[in-house]
Coordinates of C-alpha atoms and ligand atoms in Angstrom, one line a residue:
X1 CA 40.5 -94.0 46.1
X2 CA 43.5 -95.6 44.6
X3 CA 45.8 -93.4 42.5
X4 CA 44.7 -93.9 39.1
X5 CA 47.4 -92.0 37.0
X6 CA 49.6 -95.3 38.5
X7 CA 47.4 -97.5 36.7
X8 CA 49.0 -98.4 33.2
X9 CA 46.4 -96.8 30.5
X10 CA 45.8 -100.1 28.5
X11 CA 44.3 -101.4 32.0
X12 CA 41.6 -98.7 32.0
X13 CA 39.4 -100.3 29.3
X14 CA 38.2 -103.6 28.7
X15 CA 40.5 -105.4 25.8
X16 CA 39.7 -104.1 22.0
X17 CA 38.3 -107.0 20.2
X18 CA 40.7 -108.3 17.2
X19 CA 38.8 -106.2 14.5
X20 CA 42.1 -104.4 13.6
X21 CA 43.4 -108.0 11.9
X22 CA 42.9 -107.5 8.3
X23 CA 40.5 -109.9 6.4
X24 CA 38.8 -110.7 9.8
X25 CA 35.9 -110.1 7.7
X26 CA 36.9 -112.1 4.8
X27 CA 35.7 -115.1 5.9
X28 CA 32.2 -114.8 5.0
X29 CA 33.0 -113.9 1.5
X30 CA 34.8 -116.9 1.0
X31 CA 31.7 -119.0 2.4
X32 CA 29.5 -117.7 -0.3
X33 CA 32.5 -118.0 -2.8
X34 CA 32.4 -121.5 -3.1
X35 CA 30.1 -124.2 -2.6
X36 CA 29.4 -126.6 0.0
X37 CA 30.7 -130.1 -1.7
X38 CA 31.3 -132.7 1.4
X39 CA 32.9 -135.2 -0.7
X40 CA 36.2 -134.2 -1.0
X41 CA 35.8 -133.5 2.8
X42 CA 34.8 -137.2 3.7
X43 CA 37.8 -139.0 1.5
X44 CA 40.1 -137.5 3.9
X45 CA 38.9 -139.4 6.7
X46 CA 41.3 -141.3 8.6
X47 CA 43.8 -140.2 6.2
X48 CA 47.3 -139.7 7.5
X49 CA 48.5 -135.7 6.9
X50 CA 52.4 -136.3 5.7
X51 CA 53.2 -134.4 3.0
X52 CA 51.2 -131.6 0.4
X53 CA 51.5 -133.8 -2.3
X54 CA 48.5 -135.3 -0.9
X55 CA 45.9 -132.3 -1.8
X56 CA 43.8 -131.4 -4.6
X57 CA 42.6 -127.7 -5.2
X58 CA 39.2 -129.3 -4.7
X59 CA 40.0 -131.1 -1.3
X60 CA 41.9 -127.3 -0.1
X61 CA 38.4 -125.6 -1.2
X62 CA 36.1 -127.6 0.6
X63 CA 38.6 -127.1 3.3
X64 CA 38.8 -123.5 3.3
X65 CA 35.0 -122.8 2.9
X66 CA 34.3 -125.1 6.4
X67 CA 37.8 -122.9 7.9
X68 CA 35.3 -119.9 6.7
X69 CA 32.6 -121.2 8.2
X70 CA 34.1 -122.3 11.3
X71 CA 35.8 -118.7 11.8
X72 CA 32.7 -117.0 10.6
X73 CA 30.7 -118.8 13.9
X74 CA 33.9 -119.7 16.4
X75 CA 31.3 -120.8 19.4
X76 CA 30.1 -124.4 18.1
X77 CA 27.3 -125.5 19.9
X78 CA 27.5 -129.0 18.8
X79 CA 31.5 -129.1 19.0
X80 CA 31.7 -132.5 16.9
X81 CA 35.0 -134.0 18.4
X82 CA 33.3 -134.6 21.7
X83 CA 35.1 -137.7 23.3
X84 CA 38.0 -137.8 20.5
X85 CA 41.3 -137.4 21.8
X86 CA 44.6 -135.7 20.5
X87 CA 48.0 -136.5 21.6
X88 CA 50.5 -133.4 20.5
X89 CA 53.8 -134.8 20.0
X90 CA 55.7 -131.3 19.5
X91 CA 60.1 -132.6 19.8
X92 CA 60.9 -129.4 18.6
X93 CA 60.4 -125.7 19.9
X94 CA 56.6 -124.4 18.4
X95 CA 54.3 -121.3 19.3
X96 CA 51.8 -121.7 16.5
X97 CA 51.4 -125.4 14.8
X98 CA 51.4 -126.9 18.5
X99 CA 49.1 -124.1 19.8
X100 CA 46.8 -123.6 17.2
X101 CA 46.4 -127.3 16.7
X102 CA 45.5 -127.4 20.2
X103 CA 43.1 -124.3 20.1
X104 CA 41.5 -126.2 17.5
X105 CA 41.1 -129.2 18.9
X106 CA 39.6 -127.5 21.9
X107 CA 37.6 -125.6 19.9
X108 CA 35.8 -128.5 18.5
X109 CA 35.2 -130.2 22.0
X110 CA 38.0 -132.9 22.0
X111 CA 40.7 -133.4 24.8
X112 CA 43.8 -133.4 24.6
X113 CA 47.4 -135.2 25.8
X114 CA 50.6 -133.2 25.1
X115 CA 54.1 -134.4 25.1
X116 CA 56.8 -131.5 24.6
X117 CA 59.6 -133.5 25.3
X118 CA 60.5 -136.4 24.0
X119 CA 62.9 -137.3 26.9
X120 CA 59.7 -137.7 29.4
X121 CA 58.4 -140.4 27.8
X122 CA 60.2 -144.3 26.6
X123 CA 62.4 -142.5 24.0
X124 CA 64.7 -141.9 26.5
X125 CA 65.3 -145.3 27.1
X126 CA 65.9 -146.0 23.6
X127 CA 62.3 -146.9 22.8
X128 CA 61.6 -146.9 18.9
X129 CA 59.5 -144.5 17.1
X130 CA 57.2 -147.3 15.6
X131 CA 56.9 -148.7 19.7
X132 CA 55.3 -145.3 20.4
X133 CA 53.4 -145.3 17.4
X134 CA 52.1 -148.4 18.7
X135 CA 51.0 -147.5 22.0
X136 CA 49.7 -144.1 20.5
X137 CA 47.0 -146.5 18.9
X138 CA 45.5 -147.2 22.6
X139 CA 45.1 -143.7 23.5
X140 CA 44.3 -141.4 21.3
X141 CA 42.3 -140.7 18.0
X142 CA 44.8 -138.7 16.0
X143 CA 48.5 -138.1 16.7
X144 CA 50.0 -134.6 15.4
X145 CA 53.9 -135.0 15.0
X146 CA 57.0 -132.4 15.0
X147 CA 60.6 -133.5 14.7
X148 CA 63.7 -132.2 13.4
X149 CA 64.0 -135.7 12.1
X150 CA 62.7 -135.6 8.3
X151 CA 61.9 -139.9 9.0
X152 CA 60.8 -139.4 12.0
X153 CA 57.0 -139.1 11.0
X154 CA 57.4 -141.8 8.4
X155 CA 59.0 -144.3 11.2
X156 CA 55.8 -144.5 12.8
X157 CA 53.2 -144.7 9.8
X158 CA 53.5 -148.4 9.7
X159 CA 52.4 -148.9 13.3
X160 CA 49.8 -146.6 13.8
X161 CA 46.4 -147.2 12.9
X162 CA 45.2 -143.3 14.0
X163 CA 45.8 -141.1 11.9
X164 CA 49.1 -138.6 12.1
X165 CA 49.4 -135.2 11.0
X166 CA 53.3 -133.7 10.1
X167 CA 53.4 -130.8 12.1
X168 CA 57.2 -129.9 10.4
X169 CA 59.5 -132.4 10.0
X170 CA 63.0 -131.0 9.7
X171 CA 63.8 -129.2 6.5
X172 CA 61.5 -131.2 4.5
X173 CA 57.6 -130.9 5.1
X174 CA 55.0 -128.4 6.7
X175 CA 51.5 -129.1 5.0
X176 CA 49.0 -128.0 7.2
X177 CA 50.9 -124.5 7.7
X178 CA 50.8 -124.5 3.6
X179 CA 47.2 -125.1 4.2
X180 CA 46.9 -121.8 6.2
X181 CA 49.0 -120.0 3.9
X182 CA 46.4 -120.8 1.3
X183 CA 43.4 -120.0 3.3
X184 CA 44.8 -116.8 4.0
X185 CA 45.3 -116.3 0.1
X186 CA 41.9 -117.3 -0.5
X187 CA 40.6 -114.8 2.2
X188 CA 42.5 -112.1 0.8
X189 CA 41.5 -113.0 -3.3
X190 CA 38.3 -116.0 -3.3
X191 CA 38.9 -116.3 -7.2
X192 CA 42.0 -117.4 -7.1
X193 CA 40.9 -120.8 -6.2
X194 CA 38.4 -121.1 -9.3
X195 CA 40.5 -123.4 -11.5
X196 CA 42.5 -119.9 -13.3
X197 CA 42.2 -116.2 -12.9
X198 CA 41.7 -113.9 -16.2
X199 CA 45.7 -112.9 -17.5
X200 CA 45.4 -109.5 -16.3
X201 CA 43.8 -110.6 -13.0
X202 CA 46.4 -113.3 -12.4
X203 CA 48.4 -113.0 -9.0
X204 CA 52.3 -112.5 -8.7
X205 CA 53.8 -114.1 -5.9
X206 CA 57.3 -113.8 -4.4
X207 CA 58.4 -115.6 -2.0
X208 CA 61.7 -114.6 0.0
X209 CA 63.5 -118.0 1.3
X210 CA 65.1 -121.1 0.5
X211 CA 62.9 -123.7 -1.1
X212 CA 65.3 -126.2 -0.7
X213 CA 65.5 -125.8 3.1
X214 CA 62.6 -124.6 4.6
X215 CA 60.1 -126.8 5.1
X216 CA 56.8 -124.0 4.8
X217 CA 58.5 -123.1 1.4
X218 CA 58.3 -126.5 0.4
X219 CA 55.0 -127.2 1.2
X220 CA 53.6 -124.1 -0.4
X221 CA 55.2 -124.2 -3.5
X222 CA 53.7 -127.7 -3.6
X223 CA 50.3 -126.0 -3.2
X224 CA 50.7 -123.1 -5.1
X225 CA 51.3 -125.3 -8.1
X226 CA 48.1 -126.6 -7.7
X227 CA 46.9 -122.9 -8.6
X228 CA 49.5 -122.5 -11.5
X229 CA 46.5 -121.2 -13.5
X230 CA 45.5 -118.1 -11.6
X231 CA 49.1 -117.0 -10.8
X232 CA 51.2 -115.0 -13.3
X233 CA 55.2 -115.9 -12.0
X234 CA 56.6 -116.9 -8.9
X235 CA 60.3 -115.1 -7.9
X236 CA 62.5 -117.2 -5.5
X237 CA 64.1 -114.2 -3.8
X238 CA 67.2 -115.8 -2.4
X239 CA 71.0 -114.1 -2.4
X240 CA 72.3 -117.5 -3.5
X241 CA 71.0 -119.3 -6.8
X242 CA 71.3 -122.6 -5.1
X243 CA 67.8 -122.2 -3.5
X244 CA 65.6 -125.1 -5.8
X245 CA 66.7 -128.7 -6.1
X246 CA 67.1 -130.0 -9.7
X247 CA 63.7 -132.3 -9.2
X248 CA 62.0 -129.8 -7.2
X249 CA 62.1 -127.5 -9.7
X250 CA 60.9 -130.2 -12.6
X251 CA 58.3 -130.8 -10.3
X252 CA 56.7 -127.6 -9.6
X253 CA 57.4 -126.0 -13.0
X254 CA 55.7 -129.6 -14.8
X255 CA 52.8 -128.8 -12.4
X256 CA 52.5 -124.8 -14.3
X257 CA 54.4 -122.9 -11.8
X258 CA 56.3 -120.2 -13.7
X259 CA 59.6 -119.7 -11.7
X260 CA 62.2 -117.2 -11.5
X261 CA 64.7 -116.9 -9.1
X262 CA 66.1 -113.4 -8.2
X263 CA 68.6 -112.0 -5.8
X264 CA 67.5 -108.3 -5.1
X265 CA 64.3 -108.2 -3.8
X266 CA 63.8 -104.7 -4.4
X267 CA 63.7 -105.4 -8.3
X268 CA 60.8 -107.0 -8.4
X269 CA 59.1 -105.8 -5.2
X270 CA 56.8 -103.3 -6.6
X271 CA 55.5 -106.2 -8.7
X272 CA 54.4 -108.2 -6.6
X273 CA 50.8 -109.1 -5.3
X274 CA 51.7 -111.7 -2.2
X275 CA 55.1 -111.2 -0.8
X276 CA 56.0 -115.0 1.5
X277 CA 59.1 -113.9 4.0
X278 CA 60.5 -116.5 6.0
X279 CA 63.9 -116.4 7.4
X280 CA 64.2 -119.2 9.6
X281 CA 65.2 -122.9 8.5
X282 CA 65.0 -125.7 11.5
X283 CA 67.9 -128.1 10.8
X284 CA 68.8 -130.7 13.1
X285 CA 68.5 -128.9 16.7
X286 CA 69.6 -125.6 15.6
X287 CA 68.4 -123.6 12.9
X288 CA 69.7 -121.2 9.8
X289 CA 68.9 -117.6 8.9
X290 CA 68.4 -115.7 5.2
X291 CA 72.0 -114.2 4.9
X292 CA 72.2 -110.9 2.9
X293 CA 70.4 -107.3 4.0
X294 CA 66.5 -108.8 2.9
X295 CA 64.4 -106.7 5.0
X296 CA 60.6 -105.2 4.5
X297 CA 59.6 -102.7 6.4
X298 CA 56.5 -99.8 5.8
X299 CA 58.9 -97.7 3.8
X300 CA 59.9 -100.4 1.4
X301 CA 58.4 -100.1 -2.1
X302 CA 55.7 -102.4 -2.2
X303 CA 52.7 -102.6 -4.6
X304 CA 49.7 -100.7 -3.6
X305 CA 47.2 -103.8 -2.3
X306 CA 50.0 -106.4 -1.9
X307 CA 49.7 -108.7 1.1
X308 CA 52.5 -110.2 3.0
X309 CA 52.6 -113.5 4.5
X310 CA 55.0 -114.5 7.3
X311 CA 55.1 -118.1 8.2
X312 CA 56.3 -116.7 12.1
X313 CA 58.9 -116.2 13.7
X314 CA 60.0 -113.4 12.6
X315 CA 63.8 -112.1 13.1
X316 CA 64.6 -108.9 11.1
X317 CA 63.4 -109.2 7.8
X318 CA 60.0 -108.3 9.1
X319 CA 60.0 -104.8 10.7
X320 CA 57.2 -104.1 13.5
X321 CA 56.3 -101.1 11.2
X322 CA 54.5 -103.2 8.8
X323 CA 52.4 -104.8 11.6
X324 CA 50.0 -102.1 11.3
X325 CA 49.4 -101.3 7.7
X326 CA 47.1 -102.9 4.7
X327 CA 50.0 -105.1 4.0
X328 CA 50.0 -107.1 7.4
X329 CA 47.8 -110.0 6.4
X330 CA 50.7 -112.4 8.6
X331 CA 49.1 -111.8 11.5
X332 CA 45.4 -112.9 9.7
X333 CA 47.5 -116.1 8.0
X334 CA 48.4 -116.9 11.7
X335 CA 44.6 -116.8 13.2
X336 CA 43.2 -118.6 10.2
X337 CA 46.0 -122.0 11.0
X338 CA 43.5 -122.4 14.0
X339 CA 40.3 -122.4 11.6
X340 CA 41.6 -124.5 8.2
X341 CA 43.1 -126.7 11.4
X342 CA 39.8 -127.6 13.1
X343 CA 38.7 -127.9 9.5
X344 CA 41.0 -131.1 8.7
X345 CA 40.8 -132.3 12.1
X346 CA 37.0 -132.6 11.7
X347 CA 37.2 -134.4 8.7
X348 CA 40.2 -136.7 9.8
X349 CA 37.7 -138.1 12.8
X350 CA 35.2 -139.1 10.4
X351 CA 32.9 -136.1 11.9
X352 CA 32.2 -134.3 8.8
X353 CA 28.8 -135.2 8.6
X354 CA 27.6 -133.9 11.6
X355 CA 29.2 -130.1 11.0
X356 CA 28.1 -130.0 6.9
X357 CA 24.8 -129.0 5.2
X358 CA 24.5 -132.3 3.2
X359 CA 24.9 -135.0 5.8
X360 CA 24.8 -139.1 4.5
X361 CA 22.4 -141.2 6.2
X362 CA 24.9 -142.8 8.2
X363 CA 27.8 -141.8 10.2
X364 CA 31.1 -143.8 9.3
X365 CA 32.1 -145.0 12.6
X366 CA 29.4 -143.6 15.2
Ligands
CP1 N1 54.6 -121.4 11.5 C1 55.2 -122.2 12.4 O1 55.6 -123.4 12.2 O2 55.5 -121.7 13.6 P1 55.9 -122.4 15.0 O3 57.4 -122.9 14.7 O4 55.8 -121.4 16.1 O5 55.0 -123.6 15.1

């Protein structure tokens, strides 16, 4: 008999299952929240993904109640991508968007071709974006693109005739990861998606970063906007005031967002209901970090029943204490990418019919 005191104590038991993750039981209520409506689900097929602007608050509900639905019962046994194929284009460092994409397209039966660097492929011989658009066409069924270049993903719309999802493209765009921040919202808080919460039920959201230069910020503020009516005020907590360009703030303030940008987080912190941190802004091959001391951790003064959202990575601002309290829904907002992820993806390939309730007589392109 082996010495078992030499055995490290987390290897004496079979893992824990991921019940500590809060609002892993959320997803249900969101299912019986809103109802199943597979049209806004079907006009997104063989739509490109570029930019947020391309959402409705119907199109992310329908979305989110099949991300419910798919998280609710993970094991398919129809997976409905079956014979589609995937190529992952991921030019810049990822953990989650290229992972979770890829989880998801797994998930849902489909294989999958993934190029992490550029320089394996024709680009290193000067080969245009558009030319490996081109021969993306012959191989797979949707392309999912990250670059540091903010053209990069537009360079190869006109040649492809699959569709492409923006997986980040430098400081300007991150939809899909909007997408999970607002699944996780509507996890957390199911009303907020129906069309405006009662004034004393309306949600404050703060949101630590640079809107200007982070592309997740960007994207969500986009989204948010198309919420305007169940949230109360949105603070921009930034040190510097030069955080919103001129037009981005016309636009998200002419689509109801209230805005107010702030300095000192811990001003307003106590009034906040979702707290957004993200510290990290991708520019060109390198990348910029929140100056100033902007740090949570489980002794700052937050609002009893706040959430806080984390786009990941995390540098300081997010201290390890907060992983396991109430507030730690980042770790949630992460699991459900995979979920709202195999939701699009579904709906891209045209298979929608075979994974909702209300199938059409005919199947678009089988
Ligand atoms: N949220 C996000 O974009 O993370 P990755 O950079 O790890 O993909």
């Amino acid at each position: 008999m082996f010495d078992q005191s030499k055995i490290h104590p987390v290897l004496r038991q079979p893992v824990v299952s991921r019940d500590g993750i809060r609002g892993i039981e959320r997803p249900k209520h969101l299912m019986e929240a809103v109802e199943e409506d597979a049209e806004p689900l079907r006009s997104l097929a063989g739509m490109h993904v570029v930019s947020a602007r391309q959402f409705d608050r119907q199109k992310i509900m329908q979305l989110a109640r099949l991300a419910a639905s798919y998280e609710t019962q993970p094991d398919l046994i129809h997976p409905p991508l079956r014979g589609k194929i995937l190529v992952s284009a991921f030019y810049e460092p990822s953990t989650r968007t290229r992972l979770s994409f890829e989880s998801a397209w797994h998930r849902l039966g489909g294989d999958i071709m993934s190029i992490t660097d550029p320089n394996t492929t024709g680009i290193a011989k000067g080969e245009s974006l558009a030319d490996v658009g081109e021969m993306f066409n012959n191989y797979g069924d949707v392309v999912v693109l990250r670059d540091n270049g903010e053209d990069s993903v537009y360079k190869m719309l006109d040649s492809l005739r699959i569709p492409i999802i923006n997986a980040g493209n430098g400081i300007d765009e991150h939809p899909t990861q909007a997408l999970a921040d607002i699944y996780a919202i509507l996890k957390w808080k199911p009303e907020f998606g129906n069309g405006g919460l009662p004034e004393e039920e309306k949600v404050t959201i703060g949101i630590i970063g640079t809107p200007n230069r982070m592309r997740t910020v960007r994207s969500l503020l986009l989204l948010l906007s198309l919420f305007s009516e169940s949230i109360r005020k949105v603070f921009i907590v930034n040190p510097s005031f030069d955080v919103l360009d001129a037009d981005q703030q016309e636009e998200l303030e002419r689509a109801g967002l209230k805005l107010q940008k702030v300095q000192k987080l811990r001003d307003i912190l106590p009034e906040i209901d979702v707290v957004y941190i993200n510290s990290i802004a991708w520019v060109g091959d390198s990348y910029e970090t929140l100056t100033g001391d902007i740090k949570l951790t489980s002794e700052s003064n937050l609002k009893k029943g706040a959430i806080i959202l984390h786009p990941l990575a995390r540098g300081e601002e997010l201290d390890e204490s907060l992983d396991g309290t109430a507030h730690n829904w980042y770790f949630s907002q992460a699991r459900g990418a995979v979920f709202i992820r195999m939701a699009l993806l579904t709906c891209l390939v045209h298979r929608i019919n075979l994974v909702v309730d209300s199938p059409v007589e005919q199947l678009e392109d089988d």
